[in-house]
Coordinates of C-alpha atoms and ligand atoms in Angstrom, one line a residue:
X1 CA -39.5 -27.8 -23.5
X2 CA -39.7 -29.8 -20.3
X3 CA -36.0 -31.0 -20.5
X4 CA -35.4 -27.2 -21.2
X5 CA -37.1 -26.3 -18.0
X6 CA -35.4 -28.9 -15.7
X7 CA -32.0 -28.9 -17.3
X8 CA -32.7 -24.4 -16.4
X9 CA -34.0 -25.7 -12.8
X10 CA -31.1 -27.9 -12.1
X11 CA -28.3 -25.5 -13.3
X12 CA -30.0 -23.0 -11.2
X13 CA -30.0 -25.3 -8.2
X14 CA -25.8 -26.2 -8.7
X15 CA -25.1 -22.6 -8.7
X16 CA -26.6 -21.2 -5.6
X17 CA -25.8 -24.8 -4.3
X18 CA -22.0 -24.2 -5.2
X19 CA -21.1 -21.4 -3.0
X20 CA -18.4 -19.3 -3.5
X21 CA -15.8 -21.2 -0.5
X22 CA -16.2 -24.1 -3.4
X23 CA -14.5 -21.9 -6.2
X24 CA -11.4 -21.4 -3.8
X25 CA -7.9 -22.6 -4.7
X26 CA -6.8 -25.8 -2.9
X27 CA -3.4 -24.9 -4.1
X28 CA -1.3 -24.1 -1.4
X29 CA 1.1 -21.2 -0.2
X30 CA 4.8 -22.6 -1.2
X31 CA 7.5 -23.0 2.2
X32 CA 9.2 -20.2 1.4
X33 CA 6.3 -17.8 1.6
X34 CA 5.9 -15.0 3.9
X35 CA 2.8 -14.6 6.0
X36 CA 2.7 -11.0 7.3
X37 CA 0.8 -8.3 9.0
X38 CA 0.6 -4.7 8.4
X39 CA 0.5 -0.8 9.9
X40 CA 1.8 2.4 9.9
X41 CA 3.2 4.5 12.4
X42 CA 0.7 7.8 12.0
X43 CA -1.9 5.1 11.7
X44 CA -1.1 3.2 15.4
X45 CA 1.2 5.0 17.4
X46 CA 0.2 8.0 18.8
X47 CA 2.3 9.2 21.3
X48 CA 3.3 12.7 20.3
X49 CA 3.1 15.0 23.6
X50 CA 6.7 15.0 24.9
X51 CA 9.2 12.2 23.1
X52 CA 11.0 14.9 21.0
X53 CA 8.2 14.3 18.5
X54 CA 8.4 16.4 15.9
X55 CA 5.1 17.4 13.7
X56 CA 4.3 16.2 10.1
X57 CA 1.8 17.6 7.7
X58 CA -0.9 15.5 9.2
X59 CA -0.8 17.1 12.5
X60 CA -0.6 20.3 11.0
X61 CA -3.4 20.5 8.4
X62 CA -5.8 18.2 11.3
X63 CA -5.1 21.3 13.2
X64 CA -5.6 23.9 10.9
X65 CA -8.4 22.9 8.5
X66 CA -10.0 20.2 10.7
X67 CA -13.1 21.3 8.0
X68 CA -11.3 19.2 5.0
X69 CA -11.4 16.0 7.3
X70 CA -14.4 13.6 6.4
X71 CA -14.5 12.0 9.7
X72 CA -13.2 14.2 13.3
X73 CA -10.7 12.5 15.1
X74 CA -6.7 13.1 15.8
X75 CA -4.4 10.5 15.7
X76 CA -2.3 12.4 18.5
X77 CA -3.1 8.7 20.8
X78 CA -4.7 6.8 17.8
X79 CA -4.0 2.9 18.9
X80 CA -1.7 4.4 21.6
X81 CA 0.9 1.5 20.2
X82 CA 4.1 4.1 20.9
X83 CA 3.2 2.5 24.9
X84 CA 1.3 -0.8 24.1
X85 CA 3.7 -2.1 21.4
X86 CA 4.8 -5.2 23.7
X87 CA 1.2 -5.9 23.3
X88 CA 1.0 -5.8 19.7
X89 CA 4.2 -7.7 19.6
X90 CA 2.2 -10.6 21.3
X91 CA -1.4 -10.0 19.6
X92 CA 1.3 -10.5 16.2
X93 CA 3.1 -13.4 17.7
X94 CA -0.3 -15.1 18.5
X95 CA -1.3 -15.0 14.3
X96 CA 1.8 -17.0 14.0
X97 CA 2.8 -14.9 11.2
X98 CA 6.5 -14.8 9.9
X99 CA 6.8 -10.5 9.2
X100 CA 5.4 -7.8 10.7
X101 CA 5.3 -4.5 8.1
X102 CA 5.3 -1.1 10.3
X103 CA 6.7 2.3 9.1
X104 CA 9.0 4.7 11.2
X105 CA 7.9 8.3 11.5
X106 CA 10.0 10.5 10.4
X107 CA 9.6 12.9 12.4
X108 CA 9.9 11.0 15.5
X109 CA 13.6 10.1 14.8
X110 CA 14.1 13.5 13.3
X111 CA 11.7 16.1 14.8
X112 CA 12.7 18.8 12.3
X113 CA 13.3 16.5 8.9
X114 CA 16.9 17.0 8.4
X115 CA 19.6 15.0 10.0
X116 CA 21.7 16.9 12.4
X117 CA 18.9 16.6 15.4
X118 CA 18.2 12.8 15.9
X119 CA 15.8 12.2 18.8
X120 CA 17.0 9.5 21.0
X121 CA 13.1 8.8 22.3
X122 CA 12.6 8.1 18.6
X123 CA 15.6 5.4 18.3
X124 CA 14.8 3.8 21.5
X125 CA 10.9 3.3 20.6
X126 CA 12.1 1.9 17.0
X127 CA 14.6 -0.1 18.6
X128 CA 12.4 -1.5 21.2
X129 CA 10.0 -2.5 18.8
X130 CA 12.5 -4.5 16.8
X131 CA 14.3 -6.1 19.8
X132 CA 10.8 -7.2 21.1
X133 CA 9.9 -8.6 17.3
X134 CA 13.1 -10.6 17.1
X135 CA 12.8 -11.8 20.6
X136 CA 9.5 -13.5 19.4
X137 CA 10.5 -14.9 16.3
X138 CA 9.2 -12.0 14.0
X139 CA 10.7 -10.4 11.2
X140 CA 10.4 -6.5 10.8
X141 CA 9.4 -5.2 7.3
X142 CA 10.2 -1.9 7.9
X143 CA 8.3 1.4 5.2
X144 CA 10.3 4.5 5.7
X145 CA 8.0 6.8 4.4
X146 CA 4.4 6.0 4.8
X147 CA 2.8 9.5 4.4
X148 CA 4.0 11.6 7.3
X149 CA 6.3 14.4 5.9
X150 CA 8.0 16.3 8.2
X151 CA 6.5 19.7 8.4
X152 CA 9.6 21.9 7.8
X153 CA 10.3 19.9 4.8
X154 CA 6.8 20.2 3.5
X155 CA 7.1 24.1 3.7
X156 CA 10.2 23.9 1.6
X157 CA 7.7 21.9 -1.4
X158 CA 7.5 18.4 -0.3
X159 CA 7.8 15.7 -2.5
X160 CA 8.1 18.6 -5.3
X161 CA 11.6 19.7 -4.4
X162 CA 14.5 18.0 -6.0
X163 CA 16.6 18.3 -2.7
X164 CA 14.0 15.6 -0.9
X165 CA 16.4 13.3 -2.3
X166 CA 19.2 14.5 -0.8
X167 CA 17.0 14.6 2.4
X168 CA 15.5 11.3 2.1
X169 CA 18.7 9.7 1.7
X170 CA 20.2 11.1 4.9
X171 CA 17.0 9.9 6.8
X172 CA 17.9 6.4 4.9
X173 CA 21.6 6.5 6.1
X174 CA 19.9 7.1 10.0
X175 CA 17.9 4.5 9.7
X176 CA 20.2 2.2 8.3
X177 CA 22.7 2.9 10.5
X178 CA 20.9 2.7 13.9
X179 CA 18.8 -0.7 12.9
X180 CA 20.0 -2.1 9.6
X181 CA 22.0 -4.8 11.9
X182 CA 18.6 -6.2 12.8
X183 CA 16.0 -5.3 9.6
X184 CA 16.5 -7.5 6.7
X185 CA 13.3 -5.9 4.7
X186 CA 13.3 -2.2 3.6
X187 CA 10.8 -0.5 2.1
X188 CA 11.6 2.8 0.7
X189 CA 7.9 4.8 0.0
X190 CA 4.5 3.4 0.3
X191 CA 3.5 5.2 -2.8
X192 CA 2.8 8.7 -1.7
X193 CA 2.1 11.6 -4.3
X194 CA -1.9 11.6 -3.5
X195 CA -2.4 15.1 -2.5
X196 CA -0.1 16.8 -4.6
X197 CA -3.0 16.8 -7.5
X198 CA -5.8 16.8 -6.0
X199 CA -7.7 18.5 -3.0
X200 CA -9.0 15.2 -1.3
X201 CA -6.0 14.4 0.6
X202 CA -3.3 16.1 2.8
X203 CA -1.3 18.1 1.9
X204 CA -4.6 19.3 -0.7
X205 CA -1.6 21.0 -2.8
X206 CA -4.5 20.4 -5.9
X207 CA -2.0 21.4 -8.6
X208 CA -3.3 18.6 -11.2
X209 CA -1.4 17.7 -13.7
X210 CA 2.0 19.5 -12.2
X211 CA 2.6 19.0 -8.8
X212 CA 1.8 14.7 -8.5
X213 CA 4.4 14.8 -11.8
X214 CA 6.6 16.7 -10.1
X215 CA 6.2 14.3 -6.9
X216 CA 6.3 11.3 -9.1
X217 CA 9.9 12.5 -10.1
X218 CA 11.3 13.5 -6.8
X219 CA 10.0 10.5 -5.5
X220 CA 11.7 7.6 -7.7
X221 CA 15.3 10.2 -7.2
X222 CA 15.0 9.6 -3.4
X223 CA 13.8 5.6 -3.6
X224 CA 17.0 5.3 -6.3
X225 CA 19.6 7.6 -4.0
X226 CA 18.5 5.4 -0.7
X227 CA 18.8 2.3 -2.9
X228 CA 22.4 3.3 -4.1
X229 CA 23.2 3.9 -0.6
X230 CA 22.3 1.2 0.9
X231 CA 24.3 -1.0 -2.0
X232 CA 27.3 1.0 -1.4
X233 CA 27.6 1.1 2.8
X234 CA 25.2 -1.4 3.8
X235 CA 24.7 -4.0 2.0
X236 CA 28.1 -6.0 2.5
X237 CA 27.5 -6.1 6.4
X238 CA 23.7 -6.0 6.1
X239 CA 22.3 -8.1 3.9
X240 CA 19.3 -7.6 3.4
X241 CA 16.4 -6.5 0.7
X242 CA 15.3 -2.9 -0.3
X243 CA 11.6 -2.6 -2.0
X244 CA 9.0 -0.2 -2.8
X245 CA 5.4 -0.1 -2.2
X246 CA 2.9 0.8 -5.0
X247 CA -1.0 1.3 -4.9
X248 CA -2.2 -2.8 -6.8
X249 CA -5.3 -1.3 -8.5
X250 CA -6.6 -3.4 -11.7
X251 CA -8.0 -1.0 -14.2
X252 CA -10.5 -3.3 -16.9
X253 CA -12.0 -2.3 -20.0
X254 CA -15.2 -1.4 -19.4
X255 CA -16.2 -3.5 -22.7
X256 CA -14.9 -4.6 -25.6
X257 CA -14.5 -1.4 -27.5
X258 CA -11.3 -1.0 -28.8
X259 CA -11.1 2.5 -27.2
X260 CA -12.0 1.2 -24.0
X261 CA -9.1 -1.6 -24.3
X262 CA -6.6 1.2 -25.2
X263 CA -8.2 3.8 -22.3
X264 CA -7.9 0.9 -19.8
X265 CA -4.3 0.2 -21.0
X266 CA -3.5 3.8 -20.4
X267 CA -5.0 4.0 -17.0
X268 CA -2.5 1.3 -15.9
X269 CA 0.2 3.3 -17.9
X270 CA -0.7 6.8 -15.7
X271 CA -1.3 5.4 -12.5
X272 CA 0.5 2.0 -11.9
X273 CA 3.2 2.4 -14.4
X274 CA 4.3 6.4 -13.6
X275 CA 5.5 4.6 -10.8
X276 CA 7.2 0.9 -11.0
X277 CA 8.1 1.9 -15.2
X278 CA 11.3 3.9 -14.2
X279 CA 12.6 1.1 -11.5
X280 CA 11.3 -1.9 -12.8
X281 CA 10.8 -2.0 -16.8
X282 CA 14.1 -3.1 -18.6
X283 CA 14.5 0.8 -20.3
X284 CA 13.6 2.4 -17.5
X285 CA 12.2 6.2 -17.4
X286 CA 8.2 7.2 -17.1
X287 CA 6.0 5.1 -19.5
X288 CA 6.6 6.0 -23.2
X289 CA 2.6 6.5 -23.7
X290 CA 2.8 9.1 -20.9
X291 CA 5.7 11.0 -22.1
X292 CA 4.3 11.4 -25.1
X293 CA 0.9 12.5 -23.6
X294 CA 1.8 14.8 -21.6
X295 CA 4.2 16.0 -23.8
X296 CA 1.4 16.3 -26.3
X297 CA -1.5 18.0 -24.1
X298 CA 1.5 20.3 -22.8
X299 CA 2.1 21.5 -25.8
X300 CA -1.2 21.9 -27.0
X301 CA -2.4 24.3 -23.9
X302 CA 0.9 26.4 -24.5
X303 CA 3.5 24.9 -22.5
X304 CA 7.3 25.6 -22.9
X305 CA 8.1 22.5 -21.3
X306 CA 6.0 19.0 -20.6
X307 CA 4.4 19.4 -17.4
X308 CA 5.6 15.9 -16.8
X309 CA 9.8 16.4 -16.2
X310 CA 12.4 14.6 -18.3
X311 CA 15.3 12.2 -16.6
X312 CA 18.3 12.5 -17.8
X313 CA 19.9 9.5 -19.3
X314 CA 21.8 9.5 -16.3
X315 CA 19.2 9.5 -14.5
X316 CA 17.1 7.2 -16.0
X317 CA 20.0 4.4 -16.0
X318 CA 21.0 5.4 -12.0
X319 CA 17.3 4.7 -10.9
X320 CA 16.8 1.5 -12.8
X321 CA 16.8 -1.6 -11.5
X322 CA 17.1 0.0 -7.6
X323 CA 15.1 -3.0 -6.1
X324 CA 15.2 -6.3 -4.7
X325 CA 11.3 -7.0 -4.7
X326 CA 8.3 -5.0 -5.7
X327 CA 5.1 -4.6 -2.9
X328 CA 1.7 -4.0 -4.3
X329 CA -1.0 -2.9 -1.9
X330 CA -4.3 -5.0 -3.6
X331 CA -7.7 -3.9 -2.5
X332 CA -9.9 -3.3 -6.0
X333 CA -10.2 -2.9 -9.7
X334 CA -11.9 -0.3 -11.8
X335 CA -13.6 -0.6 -14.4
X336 CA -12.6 2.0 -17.4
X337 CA -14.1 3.6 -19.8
X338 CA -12.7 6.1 -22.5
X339 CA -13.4 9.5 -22.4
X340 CA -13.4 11.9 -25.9
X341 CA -10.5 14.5 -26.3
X342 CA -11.8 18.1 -24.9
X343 CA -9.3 20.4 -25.4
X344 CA -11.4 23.2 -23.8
X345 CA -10.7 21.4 -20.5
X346 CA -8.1 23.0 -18.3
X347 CA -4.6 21.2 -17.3
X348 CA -5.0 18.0 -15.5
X349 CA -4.4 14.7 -14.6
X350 CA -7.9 13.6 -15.5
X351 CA -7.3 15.4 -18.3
X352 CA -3.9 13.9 -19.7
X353 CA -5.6 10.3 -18.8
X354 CA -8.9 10.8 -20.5
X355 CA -10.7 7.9 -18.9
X356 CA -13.6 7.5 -16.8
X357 CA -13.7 4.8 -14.1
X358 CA -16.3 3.2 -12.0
X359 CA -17.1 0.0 -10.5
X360 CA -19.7 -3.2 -11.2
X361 CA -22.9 -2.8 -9.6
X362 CA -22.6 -6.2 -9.1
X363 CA -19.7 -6.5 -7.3
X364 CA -19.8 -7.0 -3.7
X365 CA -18.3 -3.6 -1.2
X366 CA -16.6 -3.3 1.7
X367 CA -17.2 0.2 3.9
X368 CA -14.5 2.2 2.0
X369 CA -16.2 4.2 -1.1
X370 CA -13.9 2.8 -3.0
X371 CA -13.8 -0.8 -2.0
X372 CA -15.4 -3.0 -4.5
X373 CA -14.2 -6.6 -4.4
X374 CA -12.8 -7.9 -7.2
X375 CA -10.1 -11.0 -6.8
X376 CA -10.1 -11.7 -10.4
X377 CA -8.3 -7.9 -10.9
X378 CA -5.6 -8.6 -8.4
X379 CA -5.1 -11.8 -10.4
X380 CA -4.5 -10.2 -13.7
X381 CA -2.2 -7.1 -12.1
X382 CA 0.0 -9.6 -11.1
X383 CA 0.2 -11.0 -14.6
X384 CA 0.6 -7.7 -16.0
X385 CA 3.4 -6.9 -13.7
X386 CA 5.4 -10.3 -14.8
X387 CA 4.5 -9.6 -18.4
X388 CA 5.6 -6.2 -18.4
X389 CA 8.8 -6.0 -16.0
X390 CA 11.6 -8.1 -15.5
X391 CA 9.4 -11.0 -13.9
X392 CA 10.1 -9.4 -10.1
X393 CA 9.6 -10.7 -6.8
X394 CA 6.6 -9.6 -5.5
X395 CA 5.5 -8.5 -2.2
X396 CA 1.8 -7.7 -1.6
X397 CA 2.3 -5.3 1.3
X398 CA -0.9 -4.8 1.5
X399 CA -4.6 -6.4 1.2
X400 CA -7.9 -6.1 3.7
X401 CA -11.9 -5.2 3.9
X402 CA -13.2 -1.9 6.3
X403 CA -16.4 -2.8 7.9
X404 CA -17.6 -1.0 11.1
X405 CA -15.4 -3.0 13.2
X406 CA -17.8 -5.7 13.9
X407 CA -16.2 -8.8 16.3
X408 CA -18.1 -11.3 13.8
X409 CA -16.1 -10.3 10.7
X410 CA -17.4 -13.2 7.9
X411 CA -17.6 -10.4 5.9
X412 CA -13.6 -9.9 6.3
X413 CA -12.8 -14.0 6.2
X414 CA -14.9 -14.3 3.0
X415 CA -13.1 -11.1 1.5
X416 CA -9.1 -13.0 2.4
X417 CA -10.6 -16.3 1.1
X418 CA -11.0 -15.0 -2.3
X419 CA -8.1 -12.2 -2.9
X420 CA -5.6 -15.0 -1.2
X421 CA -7.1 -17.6 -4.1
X422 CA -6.6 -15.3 -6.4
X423 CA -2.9 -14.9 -4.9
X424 CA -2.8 -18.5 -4.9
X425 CA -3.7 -19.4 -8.6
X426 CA -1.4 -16.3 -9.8
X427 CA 1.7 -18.1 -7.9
X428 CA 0.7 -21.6 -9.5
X429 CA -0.9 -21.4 -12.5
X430 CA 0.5 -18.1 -13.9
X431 CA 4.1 -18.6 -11.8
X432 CA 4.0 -15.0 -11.2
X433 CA 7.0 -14.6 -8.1
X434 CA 4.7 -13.5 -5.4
X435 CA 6.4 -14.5 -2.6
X436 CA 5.0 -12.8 1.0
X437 CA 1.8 -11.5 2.1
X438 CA 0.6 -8.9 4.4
X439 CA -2.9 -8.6 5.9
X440 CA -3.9 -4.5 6.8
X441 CA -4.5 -3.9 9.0
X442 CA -2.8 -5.7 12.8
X443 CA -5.6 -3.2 14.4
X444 CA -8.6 -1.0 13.8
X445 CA -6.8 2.1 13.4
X446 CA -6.7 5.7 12.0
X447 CA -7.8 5.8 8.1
X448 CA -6.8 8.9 7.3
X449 CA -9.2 11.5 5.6
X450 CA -12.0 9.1 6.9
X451 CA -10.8 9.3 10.2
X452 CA -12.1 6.1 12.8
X453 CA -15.3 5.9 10.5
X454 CA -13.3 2.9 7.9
X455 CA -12.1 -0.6 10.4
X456 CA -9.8 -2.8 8.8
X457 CA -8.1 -4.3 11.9
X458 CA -7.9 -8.1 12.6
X459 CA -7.7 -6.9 16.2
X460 CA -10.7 -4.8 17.3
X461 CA -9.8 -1.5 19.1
X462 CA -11.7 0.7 21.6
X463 CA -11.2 3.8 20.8
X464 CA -13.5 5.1 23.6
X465 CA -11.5 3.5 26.2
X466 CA -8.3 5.3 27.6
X467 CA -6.3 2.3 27.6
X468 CA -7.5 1.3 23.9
X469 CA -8.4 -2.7 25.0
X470 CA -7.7 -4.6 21.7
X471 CA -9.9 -7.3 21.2
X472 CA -9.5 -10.2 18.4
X473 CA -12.3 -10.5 15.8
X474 CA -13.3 -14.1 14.2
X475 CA -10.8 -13.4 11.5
X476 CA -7.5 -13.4 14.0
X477 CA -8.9 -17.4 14.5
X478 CA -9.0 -17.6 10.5
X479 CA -5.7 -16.3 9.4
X480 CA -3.8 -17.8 12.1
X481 CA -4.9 -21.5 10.8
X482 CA -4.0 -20.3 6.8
X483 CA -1.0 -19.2 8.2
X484 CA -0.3 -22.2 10.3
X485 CA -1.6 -24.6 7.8
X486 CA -0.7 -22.6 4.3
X487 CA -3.4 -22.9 2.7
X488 CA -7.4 -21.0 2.6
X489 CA -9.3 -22.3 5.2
X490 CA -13.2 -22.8 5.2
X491 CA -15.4 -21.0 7.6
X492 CA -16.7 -24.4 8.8
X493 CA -13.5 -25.1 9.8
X494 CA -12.9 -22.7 12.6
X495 CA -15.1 -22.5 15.7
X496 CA -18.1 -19.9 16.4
X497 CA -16.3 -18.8 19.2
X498 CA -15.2 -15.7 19.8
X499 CA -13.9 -15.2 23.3
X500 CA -10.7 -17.6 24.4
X501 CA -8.7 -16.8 21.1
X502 CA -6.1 -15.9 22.9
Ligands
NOJ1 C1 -3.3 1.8 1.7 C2 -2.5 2.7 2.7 O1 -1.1 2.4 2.6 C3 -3.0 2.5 4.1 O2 -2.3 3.5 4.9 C4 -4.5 2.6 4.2 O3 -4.9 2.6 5.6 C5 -5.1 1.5 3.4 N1 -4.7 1.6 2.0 C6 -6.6 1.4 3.5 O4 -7.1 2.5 2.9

C-alpha cells in the first residue's frame, strides 16, 4: 500500500513537474520552409471613401441590418493599412518572415465586379504594396477572394450562379496580368460558401442544404477556370504556384462507437472533403459518401433532382488536379457524435450530415466560441489529407489564438508552441509535405460577425486612436526568434520586455 501511495505521489509530482513546453518537438522546421504572416484586405485596409472603391456585400448588409452583427463596428478604416501599408511592410519585415499572405478586394480593382471598369487607385495600392514587399525581401502570397463579393455580383446570386466562373476568371486574368510579373503564390478562394446555408454569416442567404451546395459547385468551376488560365497564359512567363485555401478543422469520434467513427468520417466527408475531394482526390468530383447522401435524403423528401448538383465528366476531369499546393487554415477540432435518422426534419445541411459536434470540456479556449485548442487534431488532418489525396504540398495559410488584445500574450506563445509541434512532428514523423506557415493575424483587426470584440494580431492595434498606433505584443519577440532560429522556442528564452522590440 505504501509503495502504492508514493509510486501515485511521485507520478503526480512528474506530471505537473513536466510542463507542457517539455512535450514540444525539438525537431526543427526544414530550409526550405516558409515562415509567413497573414490578413485580408476587408479585414486591414479600410480606405473606402473616394479611391474608386466599389462596395461588397459586407458594406452593404453592415449598412442595412447592422442588427445581424454580434459586435458594432464598420470596417470602412478598420487597420487603416490602405495608408499605413509601408508600416506594415516594416512591422512584417521586423518578424523576419519569408511571405506575407494578403487578399486583393475585389471590388477595389473592379468597383462594379465585372471587368471593363478597372480602378487605377485599386492597381496602384496593390502594386505599391508588392513593390514595397519585394523591396524588403518579402514574398507576397496573394488570396483573391477572401469574402468580399462585389455587390452587383451578389444581386445577380453570388457564389450560386454558374456565370461567377466566367466572372471570377476575368478578375483572375486582371490580376494576373497587372502583378503576376512580381507574385509567385496565388491563392484562388479562402474557402467561402459560409452564408449561403445558414443565417449567421453575410450574405445570411440561410438556404440549407441548397444554396452552400450550389456555392460549393460554382466555387470549385471558378478555382478550376482561373487555374486553367493561368496554365494556359501565365504560367510560361510567370512561374509561379496557384493554391486554394480550405477551413483545417479535425472532426474526432466522440468515442469509440462504431457509429460515432462512421459519423466523424462523414463530418470530414461534408465539410472538408466537399471541398479539396473534386481538386485534389485522384477521381475527382464531390465525395462519393455525399453524393449518395444527398442524393438519398433528396429523394426521400421528394426531390426531382439531388439538391447537391452533378459535374459532368467533363467537368469533373477539367477541375481535377487544378493546384500546385493545398492551404489549410488550422485553428480547432470537434468532437462528433452521431445523430439518429429523422426524416420528419426539414431539408438541410445538418440534416444530410446527421452529426452532432461539440468540444472537450477539458480542452483549453481561446476568445472565439469556437476556439478550443486541440494540436493533436491539426496533426491527424494533415495525415488524413496525405492518406486520402495525392500526398500534396501543403500550405497552412492560416493558424492563431483571439484574446482581448492583451500586450502580454503567453496565452498566444503557448497556443504557436503547441499547433507548430504538432506541424513539426506531422512534417518528420508522419512526412506529411507541409512546407510554409502563416501566423493570423499581422494585426488585431476586423473579425467579421464579431466585429473588434475577437484579437488575433501579433501587432496590437488602437482602434480608438485616429492614426491606429500598432504596437507589438510579447509574441512578435517569440515568433521572430522561431522564425530566425527554425525551431519552437521556450518562453524562458525571450526577454520579459515588452517595449524596445522594435
Ligand atoms: C479564418 C478566416 O479566413 C479569417 O478571415 C478569420 O479572421 C480567421 N479565420 C479567424 O476567425
Amino acid at each position: 500500500m505504501l509503495l502504492y501511495t508514493g509510486l501515485l505521489f511521485f507520478l503526480t509530482e512528474f506530471c505537473q513537474s513536466a510542463s507542457a513546453e517539455d512535450l514540444l518537438s525539438k525537431h526543427r522546421f526544414p530550409d526550405d520552409f516558409l515562415f509567413g504572416v497573414a490578413t485580408s484586405a476587408y479585414q486591414i485596409e479600410g480606405g473606402q471613401k473616394g479611391n474608386g472603391y466599389g462596395k461588397n456585400i459586407w458594406d452593404y448588409y453592415m449598412e442595412t441590418y447592422p442588427g445581424k452583427f454580434y459586435s458594432p463596428g464598420t470596417a470602412k478604416i478598420a487597420c487603416d493599412s490602405f495608408h499605413k501599408f509601408r508600416e506594415d511592410v516594416k512591422l512584417i519585415k521586423n518578424l523576419g518572415v519569408q511571405f506575407y499572405r494578403f487578399s486583393v478586394s475585389w471590388g477595389r480593382v473592379l468597383p462594379e465586379g465585372y471587368s471593363h471598369n478597372i480602378n487605377k487607385d485599386g492597381l496602384r495600392y496593390y502594386n505599391d504594396l508588392i513593390n514595397e514587399l519585394l523591396a524588403n525581401g518579402i514574398r507576397p502570397m496573394v488570396t483573391m477572394y477572401h469574402g468580399d463579393l462585389p455587390l452587383a455580383l451578389h444581386e445577380l446570386g453570388g457564389w450560386t450562379n454558374p456565370y461567377m466562373a466566367y466572372y471570377f476568371e476575368d478578375y483572375a486574368r486582371v490580376l494576373y496580368s497587372y502583378f503576376g510579373d512580381r507574385v509567385k503564390y496565388w491563392i484562388t478562394f479562402n474557402g467561402a460558401c459560409i452564408g449561403y446555408g445558414d443565417d449567421g454569416f453575410v450574405p445570411f442567404l440561410n438556404q440549407s442544404g441548397i444554396a452552400n451546395y450550389l456555392c460549393n459547385q460554382v466555387l470549385t468551376l471558378a478555382h478550376a477556370k482561373a487555374y486553367h488560365l493561368y496554365d494556359k497564359e501565365f504560367r510560361i512567363l510567370q512561374k509561379g504556384k496557384i493554391g486554394i485555401v480550405f477551413s483545417g478543422n479535425w472532426y474526432e469520434p466522440g468515442s469509440f462507437a462504431v457509429d460515432d467513427i462512421e459519423a466523424a468520417e462523414r463530418a470530414m466527408q461534408f465539410k472538408v472533403g466537399i471541398y479539396a475531394n473534386p481538386i485534389f482526390h485522384p477521381d475527382g468530383d464531390f465525395p462519393k459518401l455525399v453524393r449518395e447522401r444527398v442524393h438519398d435524403v433528396s429523394r426521400k423528401e421528394g426531390y426531382l433532382r439531388s439538391r447537391l448538383p452533378e459535374f459532368s465528366r467533363e467537368e469533373v476531369e477539367y477541375v481535377q488536379g487544378t493546384y500546385d499546393f493545398l492551404g489549410f487554415n488550422c485553428y480547432t477540432s470537434f468532437l462528433v457524435e452521431n445523430v439518429a435518422e429523422d426524416t420528419s426534419e426539414k431539408t438541410s445541411f445538418h440534416k444530410d450530415l446527421r452529426v452532432k459536434t461539440y468540444q472537450d470540456k477539458s480542452w483549453e479556449r481561446g476568445k472565439s466560441s469556437w476556439l478550443g485548442i486541440y494540436p493533436e487534431g491539426t496533426r491527424k488532418l494533415l495525415k488524413w489529407v496525405k492518406e486520402n489525396y495525392d500526398d500534396p504540398e501543403i500550405i497552412i495559410t492560416e493558424n492563431g489564438f483571439s484574446d482581448n488584445g492583451e500586450l502580454n500574450d503567453v496565452k498566444r506563445i503557448k497556443y504557436y508552441q503547441k499547433y507548430l509541434s504538432a506541424i513539426l512532428d506531422s512534417i518528420h514523423e508522419d512526412k506529411v509535405n507541409v512546407k510554409g506557415f502563416a501566423a493570423w493575424s499581422l494585426l488585431d483587426n476586423f473579425e467579421w460577425m464579431e466585429g473588434y470584440s475577437e484579437k488575433f494580431g501579433l501587432y496590437h492595434v488602437d482602434f480608438s486612436d485616429p492614426d491606429r498606433k500598432r504596437t507589438p505584443k510579447k509574441s512578435v519577440q517569440w515568433y521572430k526568434k522561431v522564425v530566425k532560429e527554425r525551431r519552437i522556442v521556450e518562453l524562458d528564452e525571450i526577454s520579459s520586455r515588452l517595449k524596445g522590440d522594435l
